[in-house]
mmCIF file of C-alpha atoms and ligand atoms in Angstrom:
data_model
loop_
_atom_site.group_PDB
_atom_site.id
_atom_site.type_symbol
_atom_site.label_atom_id
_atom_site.label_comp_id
_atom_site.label_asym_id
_atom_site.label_seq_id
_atom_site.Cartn_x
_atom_site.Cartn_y
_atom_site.Cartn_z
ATOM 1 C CA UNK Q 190 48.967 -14.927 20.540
ATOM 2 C CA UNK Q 191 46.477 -17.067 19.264
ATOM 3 C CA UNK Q 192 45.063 -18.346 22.422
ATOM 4 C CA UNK Q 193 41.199 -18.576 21.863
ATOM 5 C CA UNK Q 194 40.957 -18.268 26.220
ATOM 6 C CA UNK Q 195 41.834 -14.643 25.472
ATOM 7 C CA UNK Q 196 39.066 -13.927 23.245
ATOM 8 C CA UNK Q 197 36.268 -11.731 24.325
ATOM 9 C CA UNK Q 198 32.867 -10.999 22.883
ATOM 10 C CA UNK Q 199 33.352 -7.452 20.582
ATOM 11 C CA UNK Q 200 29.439 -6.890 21.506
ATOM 12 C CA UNK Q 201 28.843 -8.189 25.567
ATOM 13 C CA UNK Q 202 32.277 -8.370 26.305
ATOM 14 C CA UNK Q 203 31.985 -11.893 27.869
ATOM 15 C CA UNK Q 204 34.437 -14.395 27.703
ATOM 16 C CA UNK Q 205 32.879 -17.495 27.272
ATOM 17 C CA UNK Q 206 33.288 -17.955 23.440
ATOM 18 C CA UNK Q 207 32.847 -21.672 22.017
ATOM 19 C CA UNK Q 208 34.117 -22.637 18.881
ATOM 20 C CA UNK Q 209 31.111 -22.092 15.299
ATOM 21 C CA UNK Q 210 32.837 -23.125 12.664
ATOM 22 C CA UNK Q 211 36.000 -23.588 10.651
ATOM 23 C CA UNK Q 212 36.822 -22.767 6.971
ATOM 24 C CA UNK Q 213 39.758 -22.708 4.853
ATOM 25 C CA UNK Q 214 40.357 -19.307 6.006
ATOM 26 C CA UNK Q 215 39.433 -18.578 9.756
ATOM 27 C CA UNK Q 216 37.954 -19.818 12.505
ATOM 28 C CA UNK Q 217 34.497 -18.606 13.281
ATOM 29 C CA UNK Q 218 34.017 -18.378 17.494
ATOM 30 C CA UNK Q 219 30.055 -17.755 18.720
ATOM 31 C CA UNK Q 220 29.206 -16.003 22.133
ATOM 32 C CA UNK Q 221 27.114 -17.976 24.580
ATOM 33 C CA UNK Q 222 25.870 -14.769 25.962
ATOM 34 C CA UNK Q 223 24.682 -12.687 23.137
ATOM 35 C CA UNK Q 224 24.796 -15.489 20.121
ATOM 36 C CA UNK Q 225 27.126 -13.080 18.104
ATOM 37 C CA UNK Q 226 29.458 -15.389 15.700
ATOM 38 C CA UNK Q 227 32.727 -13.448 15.342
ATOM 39 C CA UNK Q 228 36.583 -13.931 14.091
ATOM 40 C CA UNK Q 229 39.288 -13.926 16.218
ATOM 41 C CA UNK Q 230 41.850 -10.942 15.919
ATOM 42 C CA UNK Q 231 44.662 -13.348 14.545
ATOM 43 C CA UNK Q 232 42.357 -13.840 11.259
ATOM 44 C CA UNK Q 233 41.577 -10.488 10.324
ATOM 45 C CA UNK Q 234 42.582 -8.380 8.197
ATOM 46 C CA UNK Q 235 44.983 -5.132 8.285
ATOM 47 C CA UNK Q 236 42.983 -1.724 7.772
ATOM 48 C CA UNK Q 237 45.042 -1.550 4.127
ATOM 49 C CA UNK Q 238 44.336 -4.897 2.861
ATOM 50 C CA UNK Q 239 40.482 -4.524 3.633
ATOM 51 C CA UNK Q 240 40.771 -0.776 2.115
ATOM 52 C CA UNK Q 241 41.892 -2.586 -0.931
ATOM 53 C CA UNK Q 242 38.868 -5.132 -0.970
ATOM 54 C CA UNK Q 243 36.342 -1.930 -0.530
ATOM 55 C CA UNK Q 244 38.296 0.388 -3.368
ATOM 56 C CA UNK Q 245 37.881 -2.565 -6.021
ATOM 57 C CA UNK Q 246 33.451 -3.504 -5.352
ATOM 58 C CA UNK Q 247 33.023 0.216 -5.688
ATOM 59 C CA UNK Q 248 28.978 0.584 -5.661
ATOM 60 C CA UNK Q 249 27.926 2.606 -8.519
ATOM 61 C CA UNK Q 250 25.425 5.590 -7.972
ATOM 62 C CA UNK Q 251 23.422 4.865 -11.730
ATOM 63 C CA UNK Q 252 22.952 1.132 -10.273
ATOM 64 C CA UNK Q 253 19.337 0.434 -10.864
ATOM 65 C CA UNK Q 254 20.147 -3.134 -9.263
ATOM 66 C CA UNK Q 255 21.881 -1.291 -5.823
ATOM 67 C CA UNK Q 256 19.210 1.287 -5.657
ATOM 68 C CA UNK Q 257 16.413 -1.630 -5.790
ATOM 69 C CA UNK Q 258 18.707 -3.206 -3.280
ATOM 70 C CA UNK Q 259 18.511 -0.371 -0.803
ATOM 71 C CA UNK Q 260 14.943 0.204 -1.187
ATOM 72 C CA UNK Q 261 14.839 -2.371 1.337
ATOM 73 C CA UNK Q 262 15.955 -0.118 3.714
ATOM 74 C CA UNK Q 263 15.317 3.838 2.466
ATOM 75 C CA UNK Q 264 11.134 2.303 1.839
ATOM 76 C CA UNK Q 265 10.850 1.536 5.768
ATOM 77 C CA UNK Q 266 12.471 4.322 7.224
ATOM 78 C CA UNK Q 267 10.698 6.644 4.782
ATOM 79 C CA UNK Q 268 7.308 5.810 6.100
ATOM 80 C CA UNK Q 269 8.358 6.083 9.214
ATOM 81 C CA UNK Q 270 9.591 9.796 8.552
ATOM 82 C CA UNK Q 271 6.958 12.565 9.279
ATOM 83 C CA UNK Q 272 8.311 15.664 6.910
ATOM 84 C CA UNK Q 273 12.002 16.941 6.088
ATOM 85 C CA UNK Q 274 14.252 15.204 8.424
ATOM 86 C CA UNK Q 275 17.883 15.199 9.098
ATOM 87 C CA UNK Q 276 19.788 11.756 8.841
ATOM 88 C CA UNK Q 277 23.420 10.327 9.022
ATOM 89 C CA UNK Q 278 24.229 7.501 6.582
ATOM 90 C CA UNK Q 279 26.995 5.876 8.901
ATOM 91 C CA UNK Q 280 29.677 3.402 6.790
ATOM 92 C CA UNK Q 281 28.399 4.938 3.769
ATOM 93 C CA UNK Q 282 31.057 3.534 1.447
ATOM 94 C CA UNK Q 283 32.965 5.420 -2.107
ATOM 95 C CA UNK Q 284 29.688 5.485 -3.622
ATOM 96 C CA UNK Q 285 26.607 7.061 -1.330
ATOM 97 C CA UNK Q 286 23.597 6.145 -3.060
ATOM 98 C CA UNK Q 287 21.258 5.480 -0.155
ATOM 99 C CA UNK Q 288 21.649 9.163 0.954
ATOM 100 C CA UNK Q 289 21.056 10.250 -2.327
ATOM 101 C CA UNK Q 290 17.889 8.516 -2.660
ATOM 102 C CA UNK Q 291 16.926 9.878 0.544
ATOM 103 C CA UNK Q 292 17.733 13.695 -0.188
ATOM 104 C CA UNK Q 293 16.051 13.301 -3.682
ATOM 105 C CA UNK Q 294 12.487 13.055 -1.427
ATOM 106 C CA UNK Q 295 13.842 16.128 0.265
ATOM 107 C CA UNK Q 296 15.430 14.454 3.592
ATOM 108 C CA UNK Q 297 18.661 16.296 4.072
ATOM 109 C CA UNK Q 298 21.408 13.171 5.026
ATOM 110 C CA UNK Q 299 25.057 13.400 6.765
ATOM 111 C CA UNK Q 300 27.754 10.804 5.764
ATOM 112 C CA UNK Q 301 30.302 8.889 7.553
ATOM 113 C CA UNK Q 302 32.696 6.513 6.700
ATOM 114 C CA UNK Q 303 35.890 5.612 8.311
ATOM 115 C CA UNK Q 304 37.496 5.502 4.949
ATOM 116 C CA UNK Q 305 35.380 7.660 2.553
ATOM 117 C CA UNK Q 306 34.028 10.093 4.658
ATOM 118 C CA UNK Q 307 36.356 10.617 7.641
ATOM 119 C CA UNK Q 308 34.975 13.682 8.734
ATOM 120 C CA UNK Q 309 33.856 13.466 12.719
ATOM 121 C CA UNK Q 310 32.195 16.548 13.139
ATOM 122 C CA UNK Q 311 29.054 14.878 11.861
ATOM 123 C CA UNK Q 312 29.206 12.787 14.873
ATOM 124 C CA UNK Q 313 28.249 15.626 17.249
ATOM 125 C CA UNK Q 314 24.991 16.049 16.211
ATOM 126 C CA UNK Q 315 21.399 14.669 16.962
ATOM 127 C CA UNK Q 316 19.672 12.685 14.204
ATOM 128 C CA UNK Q 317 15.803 11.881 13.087
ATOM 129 C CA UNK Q 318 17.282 8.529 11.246
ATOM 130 C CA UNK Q 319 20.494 7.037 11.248
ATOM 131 C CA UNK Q 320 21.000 4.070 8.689
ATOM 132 C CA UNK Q 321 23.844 1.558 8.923
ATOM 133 C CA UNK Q 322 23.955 -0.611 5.733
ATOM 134 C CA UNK Q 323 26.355 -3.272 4.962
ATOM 135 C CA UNK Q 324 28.308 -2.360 8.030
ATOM 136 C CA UNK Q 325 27.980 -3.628 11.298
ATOM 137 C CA UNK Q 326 29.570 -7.139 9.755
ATOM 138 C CA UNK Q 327 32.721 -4.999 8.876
ATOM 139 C CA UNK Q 328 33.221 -4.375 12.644
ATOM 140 C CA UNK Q 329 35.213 -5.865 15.606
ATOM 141 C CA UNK Q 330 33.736 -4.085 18.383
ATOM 142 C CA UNK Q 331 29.851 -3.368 17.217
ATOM 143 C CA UNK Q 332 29.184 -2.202 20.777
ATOM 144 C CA UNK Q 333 30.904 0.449 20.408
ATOM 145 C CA UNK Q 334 29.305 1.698 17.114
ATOM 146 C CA UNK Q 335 26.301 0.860 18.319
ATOM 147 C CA UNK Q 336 26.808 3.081 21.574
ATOM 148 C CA UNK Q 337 27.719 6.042 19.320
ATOM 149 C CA UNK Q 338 24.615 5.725 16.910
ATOM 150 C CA UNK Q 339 22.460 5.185 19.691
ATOM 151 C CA UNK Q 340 23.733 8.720 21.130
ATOM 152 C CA UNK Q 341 23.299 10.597 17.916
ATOM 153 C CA UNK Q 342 19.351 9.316 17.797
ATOM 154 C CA UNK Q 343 16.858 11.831 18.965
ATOM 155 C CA UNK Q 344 14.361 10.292 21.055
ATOM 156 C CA UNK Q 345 11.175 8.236 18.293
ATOM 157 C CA UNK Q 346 14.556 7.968 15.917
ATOM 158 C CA UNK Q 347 14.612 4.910 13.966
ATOM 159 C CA UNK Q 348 18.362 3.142 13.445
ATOM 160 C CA UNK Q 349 18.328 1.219 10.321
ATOM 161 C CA UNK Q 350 20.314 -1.657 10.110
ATOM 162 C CA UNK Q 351 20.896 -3.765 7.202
ATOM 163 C CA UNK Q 352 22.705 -7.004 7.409
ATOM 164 C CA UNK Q 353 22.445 -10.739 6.602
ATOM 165 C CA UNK Q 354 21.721 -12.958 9.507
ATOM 166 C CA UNK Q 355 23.185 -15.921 10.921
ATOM 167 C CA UNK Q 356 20.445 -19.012 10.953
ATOM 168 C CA UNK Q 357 21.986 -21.188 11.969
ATOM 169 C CA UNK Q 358 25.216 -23.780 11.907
ATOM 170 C CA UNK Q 359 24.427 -26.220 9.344
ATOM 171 C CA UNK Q 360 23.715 -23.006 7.359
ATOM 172 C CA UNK Q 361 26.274 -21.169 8.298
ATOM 173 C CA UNK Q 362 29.059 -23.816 6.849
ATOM 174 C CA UNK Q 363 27.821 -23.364 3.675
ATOM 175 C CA UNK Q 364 27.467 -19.383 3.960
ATOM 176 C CA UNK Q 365 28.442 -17.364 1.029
ATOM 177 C CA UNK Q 366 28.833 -14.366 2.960
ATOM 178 C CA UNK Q 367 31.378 -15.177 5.486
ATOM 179 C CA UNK Q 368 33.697 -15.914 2.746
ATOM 180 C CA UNK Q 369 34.088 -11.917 2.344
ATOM 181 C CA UNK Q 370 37.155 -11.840 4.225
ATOM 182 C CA UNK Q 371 36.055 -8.057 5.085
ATOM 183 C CA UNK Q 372 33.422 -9.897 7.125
ATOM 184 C CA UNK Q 373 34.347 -10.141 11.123
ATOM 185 C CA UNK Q 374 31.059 -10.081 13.116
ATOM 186 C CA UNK Q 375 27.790 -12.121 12.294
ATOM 187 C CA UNK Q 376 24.807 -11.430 13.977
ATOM 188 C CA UNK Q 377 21.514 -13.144 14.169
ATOM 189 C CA UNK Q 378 18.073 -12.376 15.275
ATOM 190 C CA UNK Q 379 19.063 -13.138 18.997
ATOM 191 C CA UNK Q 380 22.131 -10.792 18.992
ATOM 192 C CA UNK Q 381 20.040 -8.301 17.728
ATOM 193 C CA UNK Q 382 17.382 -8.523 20.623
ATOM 194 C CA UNK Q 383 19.864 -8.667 23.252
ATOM 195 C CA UNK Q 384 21.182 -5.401 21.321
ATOM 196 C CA UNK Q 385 17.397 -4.435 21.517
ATOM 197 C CA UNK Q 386 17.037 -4.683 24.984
ATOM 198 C CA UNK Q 387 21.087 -3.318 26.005
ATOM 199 C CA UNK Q 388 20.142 -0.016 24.646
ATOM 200 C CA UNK Q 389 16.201 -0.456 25.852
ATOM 201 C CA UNK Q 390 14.897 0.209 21.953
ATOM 202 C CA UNK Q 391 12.047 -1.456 20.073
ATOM 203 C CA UNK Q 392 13.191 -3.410 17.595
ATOM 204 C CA UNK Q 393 11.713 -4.396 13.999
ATOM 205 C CA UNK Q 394 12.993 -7.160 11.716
ATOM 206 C CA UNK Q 395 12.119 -6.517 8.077
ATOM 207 C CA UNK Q 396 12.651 -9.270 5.888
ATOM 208 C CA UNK Q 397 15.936 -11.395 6.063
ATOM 209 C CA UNK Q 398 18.158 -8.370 6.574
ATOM 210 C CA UNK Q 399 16.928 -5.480 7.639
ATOM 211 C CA UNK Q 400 16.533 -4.141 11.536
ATOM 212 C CA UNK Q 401 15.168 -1.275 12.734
ATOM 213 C CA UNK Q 402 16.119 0.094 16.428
ATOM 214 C CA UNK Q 403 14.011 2.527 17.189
ATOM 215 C CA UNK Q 404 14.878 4.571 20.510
ATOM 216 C CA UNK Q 405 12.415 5.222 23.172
HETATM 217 ZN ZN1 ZN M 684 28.510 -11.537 23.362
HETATM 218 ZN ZN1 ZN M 685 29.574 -6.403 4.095
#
């Protein structure tokens, strides 16, 4: 089972993945088409064990520290927001804070979570905004996340993406946040503008972590 010929890119879907890096852990295999660094299936975890991970770094709503954190991505998409708009906060954990900030300036947000917020129905409608914070790492196939978010965007709608991105290997070996074994997919600035120009968006980097897709 663990034959690393039988690995396939989770975002491209090509084949051609060379071996990133190794820990004590996992093994860390990067794309040659679309630069995403990812971990093969035989390292991951089950759906219960990461459940686990999630229920014990609950994010607390009274956080002055998280909500400063997330101002890095509600302060961008707010000025790109012209009057009461309709969002989905998709992966928005136990504890959704950035929705809350967003609905106390009178936006009116949806939430989804695969864990906290199963509910799909919110996935059949058309959004002004979309944000995806802390998530896209958490998944093995981001192209098809990223297929369904760019569906649910209205046409001018901004997806806001917030993740930390791979620089590159030197780096990466000494990488804090691939040691969060909830971690599978790492993406960098190049992944994200192949992403960019896949689903034929603009694309804005904001600082080291934040990404804005905005559909045309
Ligand atoms: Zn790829
Ligand atoms: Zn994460």
């Amino acid at each position: 089972m663990q034959n690393p010929q039988a690995l396939q890119c989770g975002l491209c879907g090509a084949g051609q993945l060379e071996h990133y890096h190794q820990d004590k852990f996992r093994d860390y295999w990067q794309c040659q088409r679309c630069k995403l660094v990812s971990v093969a299936k035989w390292h991951r975890l089950s759906p219960q064990a990461e459940k686990a991970i999630y229920d014990s770094h609950e994010n607390d709503l009274h956080d002055l520290g998280y909500r400063r954190f997330l101002s890095r991505v509600f302060d961008p998409v707010c000025a790109r927001l012209d009057g009461m708009k309709r969002g989905l906060d998709f992966g928005c954990g136990p504890g959704p804070l950035l929705a809350k900030m967003f609905t106390e300036v009178g936006h009116t947000v949806a939430l989804y979570d695969l864990y906290y917020a199963n509910d799909a129905s919110v996935l059949e409608h058309e959004y002004d905004f979309i944000t995806c914070t802390e998530v896209i790492e958490h998944v093995a196939q981001p192209e098809q996340v990223l297929s369904q978010l760019m569906a649910l965007l209205k046409p001018g709608a901004p997806l806001a993406m917030m993740t930390k991105l791979v620089i590159d290997k030197t780096r990466f070996a000494s990488w804090h946040y691939k040691n969060d074994q909830t971690h599978i997919s790492f993406f960098s600035r190049e992944t994200f503008e192949y992403i960019a120009e896949q689903f034929n968006t603009d694309i804005e980097f904001i600082g080291n972590d934040v990404i804005i897709l905005t559909k045309r």
